[in-house]
Amino acid sequence: MSKKLWGGRFEKSTDETINEFQASIQFDQRLYREDIRGSIAHANMLAAQKIISEEDRQKIVEGLNEILEEIEAGKFDFSIDLEDIHMNIESRLTEKIGDSGRRLHSARSRNDQVALDMHLYMRRISVEVLNLLIDLQRALVETAEKNRDVIMPGYTHLQRAQPILFSHHLLAYFSMLKRDFDRMLGVFDRSDIMPLGAGALAGTTLPIDRKKVADELKFSEIYSNSLDAVSDRDYLLEFLSAASITMIHLSRLSEEIILWCSREFSFIELDDAHCTGSSMMPQKKNPDVPELVRGKSGRVIGHLMALLTTVKSLPLAYNKDLQEDKEGLFDAIDTLKFSLAVYEQIIRGMKIRKDNMRRAVDEDFSNATDLADYLVKKGIPFRDAHEISGKLVHECISRGIYLKDLSLEDFKKFSAAIDQDIFEAIDPVTCVESRNSLGGTSSIQVQIQIDNAKKIIESEKDSIAQKNF
Ligand code: ARG
């Protein structure tokens, strides 16, 4: 077992099982780039403040860059005995450059070091997620635009309610993703605060310059309280919460896609490349991807609950409990990124069964509200109009026909106010086009949404470009 970097006050070496239990290197090795970048900035500051010599600084920076190459080339031996990424890298550095390496940790604790690594990492991740959100938004807008003339039944209570444009339905998801984007931008901002210099918890006696480190690492702010700097995990909770909401959005979309590609609906067909078959039933083409995304949403929500529970009642400042922030978070990040990426493909690859959607509208009573509105426009009070329309629907059901199949004489038996123009009024195209209120489903309103969505994507791209990190 290698000698611990903190071994001075200990008589015995760590028990082997405990050693493995408390290590985090198995999962925190993904922070290696951030750890090296943070250490280089720290060494530069230490030299500028004359806490270490220029010669030490040069050796440290060179050594760390070599270690970066070793790790990227897969030539680095991560050791469980060295607990975590910080000590694995520091100990390799010392192996390479001797005493200069042992000076790097001046004025620093692993508590503020791990906080720094995680802040750097979450800035990068939040931007990766922001870009993936834009890609999916773009797929939704483009699919909406291509299918502008497709009419489908809109649902409430999963019962056909009123005809809508299919693009209107897709754009609802665009709006959800826009809010997801804004939340993820907030995650970037809360990650963009520099914790280094907090030391273990109370600051340091050495004459450090936190501003210099923050500038080199392009942080917009510096934590103003050292206790908060080492124990804050809000930015991770915010990420997990934003990620959970996005996963919930994707799982709602998944549920719809799964329904839509069932034989009962047959509104869409997924690309063969995105489905799998059954090992037993030759006819099956299963929507595995939406099902998996729906299933994985539970995992991400679980990670949010886990971290909330870990942090709940935790006294200040650093406690080892906080090492538990990583595994669930990393899994949530991987799950979210993967889900967003596959969803873009699902949306772009699906075939729209326009005729089936239209048939579902025609063979239904989703134009009954339009009949009632027609009567209102003829001066009949809405409550009476509602009653008359209900009776007409009842009449059709008993005759096994739809409203459009009634003759004008049939209509007139229920209300003398009904004229020949009723047939146009209850035509699904009219139903859709006359819902021209702001944000409604008419093609004018949907075009406004499409135009806005394109502008939103441009402004989202701008806000990413402005993030300098
Ligand atoms: N591996 C630790 C973590 O992820 C680093 C900080 C450890 N600090 C300590 N005093 N043991 O939280």
Tab-separated table of N, CA and C and ligand atoms in Angstrom, residues 24 28 84 86 110-111 114 318 320 322-323 326, ligand 1:
chain	number	residue	atom	x	y	z
A	24	SER	N	-12.636	7.525	-3.816
A	24	SER	CA	-13.560	8.029	-4.839
A	24	SER	C	-12.929	7.997	-6.231
A	28	ASP	N	-14.240	9.650	-9.508
A	28	ASP	CA	-13.892	11.072	-9.693
A	28	ASP	C	-12.739	11.270	-10.678
A	84	ASP	N	-8.319	9.588	-4.221
A	84	ASP	CA	-9.117	10.357	-5.177
A	84	ASP	C	-8.249	10.937	-6.288
A	86	HIS	N	-7.405	13.933	-6.857
A	86	HIS	CA	-6.469	14.990	-6.422
A	86	HIS	C	-5.147	14.379	-5.971
A	110	ARG	N	-8.043	19.711	0.074
A	110	ARG	CA	-8.832	19.000	-0.923
A	110	ARG	C	-10.283	19.473	-0.910
A	111	ASN	N	-10.679	20.076	0.217
A	111	ASN	CA	-12.071	20.536	0.292
A	111	ASN	C	-12.357	21.649	-0.710
A	114	VAL	N	-11.627	20.100	-4.462
A	114	VAL	CA	-12.697	19.327	-5.108
A	114	VAL	C	-13.848	20.262	-5.507
A	318	TYR	N	-17.168	21.193	5.295
A	318	TYR	CA	-17.048	19.942	4.544
A	318	TYR	C	-17.286	18.741	5.449
A	320	LYS	N	-17.465	14.302	4.869
A	320	LYS	CA	-17.191	13.283	3.843
A	320	LYS	C	-18.469	12.860	3.107
A	322	LEU	N	-20.261	14.575	1.613
A	322	LEU	CA	-20.349	15.344	0.362
A	322	LEU	C	-19.669	14.658	-0.814
A	323	GLN	N	-18.794	13.702	-0.513
A	323	GLN	CA	-18.203	12.919	-1.605
A	323	GLN	C	-19.299	12.143	-2.363
A	326	LYS	N	-21.158	12.787	-6.093
A	326	LYS	CA	-20.643	12.579	-7.451
A	326	LYS	C	-21.295	11.462	-8.266
B	1	ARG	N1	-12.684	12.871	-2.565
B	1	ARG	C1	-13.187	13.930	-1.747
B	1	ARG	C2	-14.563	14.370	-2.235
B	1	ARG	O1	-14.912	14.012	-3.300
B	1	ARG	C3	-12.267	15.084	-1.778
B	1	ARG	C4	-12.273	15.936	-0.528
B	1	ARG	C5	-11.820	15.156	0.616
B	1	ARG	N2	-11.533	15.976	1.749
B	1	ARG	C6	-11.251	15.379	2.896
B	1	ARG	N3	-10.950	16.154	3.857
B	1	ARG	N4	-11.300	14.113	3.062
B	1	ARG	O2	-15.306	15.040	-1.569
